[in-house]
Amino acid sequence: MWCLFYIGGDSLSNCIMSRLAETAVMQVSQTDMFQHVLNEPTIGTSIYLNIGLAGFTLLLFAWLGRNVEDPRGQLIVVSVMGVSAVSIVSYSGLASGLTISILEMPDGHALEGAGTTLAHSGETVEGTIALWGRYLTWAFSTPFILLALGLLAGSNITKIFTAIVFDVGIMITGLAAALTTSSHLFRWFWYAVSCTFLAVVFYILLVEWPEDAKAAGTTEIFNLLRNLTVILWLGYTVWWALGNEGAGVIRDAGITSWGYSAFDIIAKYIFSYLVISWTVQNEDIISSGTEFGATGDAIPADD
Ligand code: RET
C-alpha cells in the first residue's frame, strides 16, 4: 500500500520488489519447518524417536501375531498393527515439515504476539508452532485402537461404529481448535465440542463394553486396556488445554510435543503390545463367542 508514496522518488517496481522480499523473509516455508525439527533437539527427538518406534513395533507385532489363525483374532492383530502404520505416516508428516505450521494466536490467547526462533537460522518469526498433523492423523490411528477394544469386548458392530464415528469427531474438531486463528473463543468452542464427543466414547468404554466383555469372558484384559485408554485419553485432553496451543501454561512447543509423544508411546505401542500378547495366548476365547458381533439372537439351525 505505502509504495504509492514512493512514486515520486523511487521507482514503483523497485519498491514493490523490496516489499515482496521483506514479506518472503517473514514467511516460514516447509523447508524452514523441516530444518527446525531437524535442529531443535526437544521437538526433533519427540518426532524422530517415534518414527523409529512405530517402525520397530510394526515389525514386532507382525512377528508376534504370525501364528494367529482365527479371523477375529487376526483382525485384532491387524488393528493394532494399523496404529503403528499410521504412526509412521503421522510422524513423517511432522518431520518433513508438511504438517507443521507457525500460527499467530488470536487476541486474548496466552501466546498472542509471541515469536518463534528458528533453530537452523536463528531468525525469529511471529507466532507459535502448531504440530497440527498429530490431530489429523489421530483421526486415522485411534479408530484402530477402538476397533481392537470393541472386538476384545465382544461388542456388536453398532457400538463399534458409534465409538469410531465420535472418535473421528474428537480428532477433527481438535484439529479445528488447533488451526483456528480468527478468535480465541472459537478455539475453545471447538475444544468443548471435541470434549463432548469424547464423553460419548467414554460412555461406550465405561458403560456398554464392560457388559459385553463380561458376557465374552474378557473382563480382565478389557478392564486393564480400558483403564489405560481412559486415563491416557484424559491426559491428551488436559495436555492440550495446558500446552502452547491451549492456555499456554506450558509455553514451549517442544515440551508440549514431548508430552504427546510420551502419551503416544503408552497409548499406542504399550497398549498394542498388551493386546497382541493377550490375543496370541487366548485365541480360543476370542473365537469362542458365536454371538460376537451379532445384532440379534442367533437362530438355531433346523436339522
Ligand atoms: C484433543 C484436543 C481437543 C479436545 C480433546 C482432544 C483429545 C484427544 C485424544 C487423543 C488421543 C490420541 C491417541 C493417539 C494415538 O494414536 C484433540 C487433544 C478431547 C483423546 C490415543
GROMACS .gro file of C-alpha atoms and ligand atoms in nm:
model
  324
    1MET     CA    1   0.000   0.000   0.000
    2TRP     CA    2   0.252   0.261   0.110
    3CYS     CA    3   0.460   0.201  -0.204
    4LEU     CA    4   0.232   0.465  -0.359
    5PHE     CA    5   0.419   0.726  -0.153
    6TYR     CA    6   0.739   0.627  -0.327
    7ILE     CA    7   0.618   0.704  -0.676
    8GLY     CA    8   0.787   1.045  -0.672
    9GLY     CA    9   1.138   0.948  -0.553
   10ASP     CA   10   1.193   0.578  -0.610
   11SER     CA   11   1.064   0.359  -0.888
   12LEU     CA   12   0.740   0.183  -0.805
   13SER     CA   13   0.859  -0.157  -0.925
   14ASN     CA   14   1.174  -0.140  -0.708
   15CYS     CA   15   0.960  -0.056  -0.414
   16ILE     CA   16   0.720  -0.344  -0.474
   17MET     CA   17   1.011  -0.585  -0.520
   18SER     CA   18   1.169  -0.483  -0.191
   19ARG     CA   19   0.834  -0.511  -0.010
   20LEU     CA   20   0.784  -0.861  -0.152
   21ALA     CA   21   1.134  -0.960  -0.045
   22GLU     CA   22   1.062  -0.845   0.309
   23THR     CA   23   0.739  -1.044   0.313
   24ALA     CA   24   0.921  -1.350   0.187
   25VAL     CA   25   1.167  -1.331   0.474
   26MET     CA   26   0.882  -1.322   0.723
   27GLN     CA   27   0.704  -1.621   0.576
   28VAL     CA   28   0.802  -1.963   0.704
   29SER     CA   29   0.844  -2.228   0.438
   30GLN     CA   30   0.802  -2.604   0.466
   31THR     CA   31   1.180  -2.629   0.437
   32ASP     CA   32   1.217  -2.399   0.740
   33MET     CA   33   0.988  -2.626   0.939
   34PHE     CA   34   1.176  -2.936   0.827
   35GLN     CA   35   1.508  -2.775   0.923
   36HIS     CA   36   1.369  -2.652   1.254
   37VAL     CA   37   1.259  -3.004   1.356
   38LEU     CA   38   1.598  -3.138   1.250
   39ASN     CA   39   1.790  -2.878   1.453
   40GLU     CA   40   1.570  -2.826   1.759
   41PRO     CA   41   1.654  -3.116   1.994
   42THR     CA   42   1.332  -3.126   2.200
   43ILE     CA   43   1.088  -3.120   1.909
   44GLY     CA   44   1.326  -3.326   1.695
   45THR     CA   45   1.366  -3.615   1.939
   46SER     CA   46   0.993  -3.617   2.016
   47ILE     CA   47   0.931  -3.685   1.646
   48TYR     CA   48   1.224  -3.890   1.516
   49LEU     CA   49   1.221  -4.130   1.811
   50ASN     CA   50   0.857  -4.209   1.741
   51ILE     CA   51   0.920  -4.283   1.372
   52GLY     CA   52   1.172  -4.544   1.484
   53LEU     CA   53   0.942  -4.688   1.750
   54ALA     CA   54   0.647  -4.706   1.512
   55GLY     CA   55   0.854  -4.892   1.252
   56PHE     CA   56   1.001  -5.129   1.507
   57THR     CA   57   0.664  -5.211   1.667
   58LEU     CA   58   0.501  -5.267   1.328
   59LEU     CA   59   0.755  -5.541   1.253
   60LEU     CA   60   0.741  -5.677   1.610
   61PHE     CA   61   0.360  -5.706   1.605
   62ALA     CA   62   0.361  -5.876   1.264
   63TRP     CA   63   0.605  -6.129   1.403
   64LEU     CA   64   0.420  -6.180   1.733
   65GLY     CA   65   0.086  -6.227   1.559
   66ARG     CA   66   0.215  -6.451   1.280
   67ASN     CA   67   0.051  -6.771   1.412
   68VAL     CA   68  -0.293  -6.634   1.493
   69GLU     CA   69  -0.538  -6.825   1.275
   70ASP     CA   70  -0.880  -6.720   1.394
   71PRO     CA   71  -1.015  -6.442   1.166
   72ARG     CA   72  -1.141  -6.241   1.465
   73GLY     CA   73  -0.801  -6.273   1.634
   74GLN     CA   74  -0.631  -6.175   1.308
   75LEU     CA   75  -0.849  -5.865   1.285
   76ILE     CA   76  -0.738  -5.763   1.633
   77VAL     CA   77  -0.373  -5.811   1.534
   78VAL     CA   78  -0.418  -5.615   1.211
   79SER     CA   79  -0.598  -5.335   1.401
   80VAL     CA   80  -0.312  -5.272   1.638
   81MET     CA   81  -0.060  -5.300   1.355
   82GLY     CA   82  -0.265  -5.027   1.187
   83VAL     CA   83  -0.192  -4.796   1.481
   84SER     CA   84   0.185  -4.828   1.426
   85ALA     CA   85   0.150  -4.798   1.047
   86VAL     CA   86  -0.047  -4.471   1.074
   87SER     CA   87   0.203  -4.350   1.332
   88ILE     CA   88   0.492  -4.377   1.084
   89VAL     CA   89   0.294  -4.161   0.841
   90SER     CA   90   0.194  -3.918   1.116
   91TYR     CA   91   0.543  -3.855   1.249
   92SER     CA   92   0.694  -3.845   0.899
   93GLY     CA   93   0.446  -3.572   0.811
   94LEU     CA   94   0.567  -3.375   1.112
   95ALA     CA   95   0.937  -3.446   1.046
   96SER     CA   96   0.913  -3.329   0.685
   97GLY     CA   97   0.751  -3.002   0.786
   98LEU     CA   98   0.441  -3.090   0.582
   99THR     CA   99   0.201  -3.090   0.877
  100ILE     CA  100   0.358  -2.822   1.097
  101SER     CA  101   0.282  -2.450   1.085
  102ILE     CA  102   0.373  -2.136   1.268
  103LEU     CA  103   0.042  -1.981   1.366
  104GLU     CA  104  -0.021  -1.636   1.507
  105MET     CA  105  -0.251  -1.679   1.803
  106PRO     CA  106  -0.562  -1.459   1.824
  107ASP     CA  107  -0.616  -1.172   2.067
  108GLY     CA  108  -0.658  -1.291   2.424
  109HIS     CA  109  -0.452  -1.609   2.378
  110ALA     CA  110  -0.158  -1.651   2.619
  111LEU     CA  111   0.082  -1.666   2.323
  112GLU     CA  112  -0.067  -1.370   2.137
  113GLY     CA  113   0.222  -1.179   1.978
  114ALA     CA  114   0.475  -1.450   2.076
  115GLY     CA  115   0.760  -1.531   1.844
  116THR     CA  116   0.946  -1.848   1.750
  117THR     CA  117   1.319  -1.857   1.690
  118LEU     CA  118   1.402  -2.096   1.409
  119ALA     CA  119   1.672  -2.335   1.526
  120HIS     CA  120   1.865  -2.353   1.196
  121SER     CA  121   1.874  -1.983   1.106
  122GLY     CA  122   1.836  -1.804   1.439
  123GLU     CA  123   1.568  -1.589   1.278
  124THR     CA  124   1.265  -1.503   1.491
  125VAL     CA  125   0.925  -1.524   1.328
  126GLU     CA  126   0.588  -1.422   1.465
  127GLY     CA  127   0.367  -1.700   1.601
  128THR     CA  128   0.391  -2.031   1.784
  129ILE     CA  129   0.444  -2.378   1.641
  130ALA     CA  130   0.137  -2.595   1.585
  131LEU     CA  131   0.205  -2.962   1.518
  132TRP     CA  132  -0.145  -2.996   1.376
  133GLY     CA  133  -0.062  -3.311   1.178
  134ARG     CA  134  -0.096  -3.503   1.504
  135TYR     CA  135  -0.469  -3.429   1.532
  136LEU     CA  136  -0.526  -3.508   1.166
  137THR     CA  137  -0.358  -3.847   1.183
  138TRP     CA  138  -0.515  -3.939   1.519
  139ALA     CA  139  -0.839  -3.944   1.319
  140PHE     CA  140  -0.693  -4.247   1.138
  141SER     CA  141  -0.499  -4.421   1.417
  142THR     CA  142  -0.740  -4.404   1.711
  143PRO     CA  143  -1.024  -4.590   1.529
  144PHE     CA  144  -0.789  -4.891   1.519
  145ILE     CA  145  -0.747  -4.868   1.898
  146LEU     CA  146  -1.125  -4.865   1.946
  147LEU     CA  147  -1.177  -5.145   1.694
  148ALA     CA  148  -0.934  -5.366   1.886
  149LEU     CA  149  -1.101  -5.278   2.218
  150GLY     CA  150  -1.451  -5.337   2.081
  151LEU     CA  151  -1.350  -5.673   1.932
  152LEU     CA  152  -1.190  -5.778   2.259
  153ALA     CA  153  -1.507  -5.682   2.445
  154GLY     CA  154  -1.718  -5.886   2.201
  155SER     CA  155  -1.914  -5.574   2.108
  156ASN     CA  156  -2.165  -5.562   1.826
  157ILE     CA  157  -2.091  -5.361   1.512
  158THR     CA  158  -2.330  -5.076   1.603
  159LYS     CA  159  -2.140  -4.986   1.919
  160ILE     CA  160  -1.802  -5.019   1.746
  161PHE     CA  161  -1.922  -4.795   1.462
  162THR     CA  162  -2.066  -4.537   1.704
  163ALA     CA  163  -1.745  -4.525   1.908
  164ILE     CA  164  -1.536  -4.478   1.593
  165VAL     CA  165  -1.758  -4.209   1.441
  166PHE     CA  166  -1.746  -3.999   1.757
  167ASP     CA  167  -1.375  -4.067   1.792
  168VAL     CA  168  -1.308  -3.926   1.444
  169GLY     CA  169  -1.522  -3.630   1.551
  170ILE     CA  170  -1.294  -3.573   1.854
  171MET     CA  171  -0.986  -3.552   1.636
  172ILE     CA  172  -1.131  -3.338   1.356
  173THR     CA  173  -1.276  -3.082   1.597
  174GLY     CA  174  -0.944  -3.095   1.788
  175LEU     CA  175  -0.776  -3.009   1.455
  176ALA     CA  176  -1.020  -2.720   1.414
  177ALA     CA  177  -0.932  -2.596   1.765
  178ALA     CA  178  -0.562  -2.602   1.680
  179LEU     CA  179  -0.596  -2.428   1.344
  180THR     CA  180  -0.844  -2.153   1.435
  181THR     CA  181  -0.660  -1.821   1.449
  182SER     CA  182  -0.953  -1.585   1.400
  183SER     CA  183  -1.094  -1.596   1.751
  184HIS     CA  184  -0.968  -1.715   2.086
  185LEU     CA  185  -1.320  -1.808   2.196
  186PHE     CA  186  -1.371  -2.018   1.886
  187ARG     CA  187  -1.062  -2.225   1.966
  188TRP     CA  188  -1.220  -2.319   2.299
  189PHE     CA  189  -1.558  -2.372   2.135
  190TRP     CA  190  -1.401  -2.643   1.916
  191TYR     CA  191  -1.226  -2.781   2.221
  192ALA     CA  192  -1.562  -2.808   2.403
  193VAL     CA  193  -1.723  -2.985   2.105
  194SER     CA  194  -1.432  -3.226   2.095
  195CYS     CA  195  -1.470  -3.299   2.469
  196THR     CA  196  -1.842  -3.368   2.418
  197PHE     CA  197  -1.756  -3.630   2.155
  198LEU     CA  198  -1.500  -3.774   2.397
  199ALA     CA  199  -1.779  -3.815   2.653
  200VAL     CA  200  -1.972  -4.034   2.406
  201VAL     CA  201  -1.668  -4.257   2.352
  202PHE     CA  202  -1.614  -4.277   2.729
  203TYR     CA  203  -1.978  -4.380   2.776
  204ILE     CA  204  -1.926  -4.676   2.543
  205LEU     CA  205  -1.595  -4.764   2.709
  206LEU     CA  206  -1.723  -4.733   3.065
  207VAL     CA  207  -2.084  -4.848   3.041
  208GLU     CA  208  -2.152  -5.050   2.727
  209TRP     CA  209  -1.841  -5.252   2.661
  210PRO     CA  210  -1.777  -5.373   3.019
  211GLU     CA  211  -2.115  -5.554   3.000
  212ASP     CA  212  -2.023  -5.709   2.667
  213ALA     CA  213  -1.681  -5.808   2.797
  214LYS     CA  214  -1.841  -5.985   3.092
  215ALA     CA  215  -2.051  -6.193   2.855
  216ALA     CA  216  -1.748  -6.263   2.636
  217GLY     CA  217  -1.527  -6.368   2.929
  218THR     CA  218  -1.267  -6.098   2.854
  219THR     CA  219  -1.333  -5.871   3.152
  220GLU     CA  220  -0.981  -5.880   3.294
  221ILE     CA  221  -0.790  -5.779   2.983
  222PHE     CA  222  -1.067  -5.543   2.870
  223ASN     CA  223  -1.069  -5.356   3.203
  224LEU     CA  224  -0.691  -5.318   3.202
  225LEU     CA  225  -0.687  -5.177   2.848
  226ARG     CA  226  -0.997  -4.967   2.910
  227ASN     CA  227  -0.843  -4.806   3.220
  228LEU     CA  228  -0.521  -4.737   3.032
  229THR     CA  229  -0.719  -4.581   2.749
  230VAL     CA  230  -0.945  -4.364   2.965
  231ILE     CA  231  -0.655  -4.228   3.174
  232LEU     CA  232  -0.434  -4.157   2.873
  233TRP     CA  233  -0.708  -4.003   2.661
  234LEU     CA  234  -0.790  -3.771   2.951
  235GLY     CA  235  -0.417  -3.696   2.964
  236TYR     CA  236  -0.413  -3.584   2.597
  237THR     CA  237  -0.716  -3.365   2.661
  238VAL     CA  238  -0.567  -3.190   2.965
  239TRP     CA  239  -0.227  -3.157   2.794
  240TRP     CA  240  -0.381  -2.970   2.501
  241ALA     CA  241  -0.552  -2.731   2.744
  242LEU     CA  242  -0.220  -2.663   2.922
  243GLY     CA  243   0.009  -2.658   2.617
  244ASN     CA  244   0.119  -2.383   2.381
  245GLU     CA  245  -0.195  -2.419   2.168
  246GLY     CA  246  -0.431  -2.406   2.468
  247ALA     CA  247  -0.398  -2.188   2.779
  248GLY     CA  248  -0.020  -2.164   2.734
  249VAL     CA  249   0.066  -2.276   3.090
  250ILE     CA  250   0.334  -2.476   2.907
  251ARG     CA  251   0.456  -2.222   2.652
  252ASP     CA  252   0.729  -2.433   2.497
  253ALA     CA  253   0.626  -2.614   2.178
  254GLY     CA  254   0.897  -2.878   2.232
  255ILE     CA  255   0.777  -2.974   2.581
  256THR     CA  256   0.416  -2.978   2.459
  257SER     CA  257   0.520  -3.206   2.175
  258TRP     CA  258   0.716  -3.437   2.405
  259GLY     CA  259   0.408  -3.473   2.627
  260TYR     CA  260   0.205  -3.606   2.334
  261SER     CA  261   0.490  -3.829   2.222
  262ALA     CA  262   0.517  -3.980   2.572
  263PHE     CA  263   0.141  -4.041   2.582
  264ASP     CA  264   0.166  -4.194   2.234
  265ILE     CA  265   0.432  -4.439   2.346
  266ILE     CA  266   0.196  -4.582   2.611
  267ALA     CA  267  -0.139  -4.536   2.431
  268LYS     CA  268  -0.013  -4.689   2.106
  269TYR     CA  269   0.281  -4.922   2.148
  270ILE     CA  270   0.239  -5.049   2.504
  271PHE     CA  271  -0.138  -5.075   2.455
  272SER     CA  272  -0.088  -5.268   2.128
  273TYR     CA  273   0.170  -5.498   2.282
  274LEU     CA  274  -0.073  -5.589   2.562
  275VAL     CA  275  -0.349  -5.653   2.307
  276ILE     CA  276  -0.134  -5.876   2.085
  277SER     CA  277   0.026  -6.077   2.361
  278TRP     CA  278  -0.315  -6.147   2.519
  279THR     CA  279  -0.469  -6.236   2.181
  280VAL     CA  280  -0.189  -6.477   2.095
  281GLN     CA  281  -0.232  -6.658   2.425
  282ASN     CA  282  -0.613  -6.659   2.429
  283GLU     CA  283  -0.716  -6.728   2.072
  284ASP     CA  284  -0.969  -6.984   2.199
  285ILE     CA  285  -1.157  -6.718   2.398
  286ILE     CA  286  -1.150  -6.473   2.107
  287SER     CA  287  -1.301  -6.727   1.868
  288SER     CA  288  -1.545  -6.898   2.107
  289GLY     CA  289  -1.831  -6.647   2.116
  290THR     CA  290  -2.058  -6.742   1.826
  291GLU     CA  291  -2.281  -6.444   1.900
  292PHE     CA  292  -1.990  -6.193   1.894
  293GLY     CA  293  -2.079  -5.905   1.673
  294ALA     CA  294  -2.434  -6.029   1.621
  295THR     CA  295  -2.716  -5.776   1.624
  296GLY     CA  296  -2.984  -6.024   1.729
  297ASP     CA  297  -3.025  -6.367   1.888
  298ALA     CA  298  -2.880  -6.648   1.681
  299ILE     CA  299  -3.140  -6.862   1.501
  300PRO     CA  300  -3.076  -7.228   1.580
  301ALA     CA  301  -3.009  -7.447   1.276
  302ASP     CA  302  -3.316  -7.650   1.173
  303ASP     CA  303  -3.172  -8.000   1.143
  304RET     C1  304  -0.761  -3.301   2.173
  304RET     C2  305  -0.791  -3.151   2.188
  304RET     C3  306  -0.934  -3.120   2.181
  304RET     C4  307  -1.009  -3.189   2.291
  304RET     C5  308  -0.978  -3.334   2.300
  304RET     C6  309  -0.862  -3.388   2.249
  304RET     C7  310  -0.840  -3.532   2.269
  304RET     C8  311  -0.751  -3.609   2.209
  304RET     C9  312  -0.732  -3.750   2.231
  304RET    C10  313  -0.630  -3.807   2.163
  304RET    C11  314  -0.590  -3.943   2.164
  304RET    C12  315  -0.491  -3.980   2.084
  304RET    C13  316  -0.435  -4.111   2.073
  304RET    C14  317  -0.346  -4.127   1.972
  304RET    C15  318  -0.286  -4.250   1.938
  304RET     O1  319  -0.256  -4.274   1.824
  304RET    C16  320  -0.763  -3.333   2.024
  304RET    C17  321  -0.620  -3.318   2.228
  304RET    C18  322  -1.081  -3.419   2.371
  304RET    C19  323  -0.820  -3.827   2.321
  304RET    C20  324  -0.476  -4.222   2.160
   0.00000   0.00000   0.00000
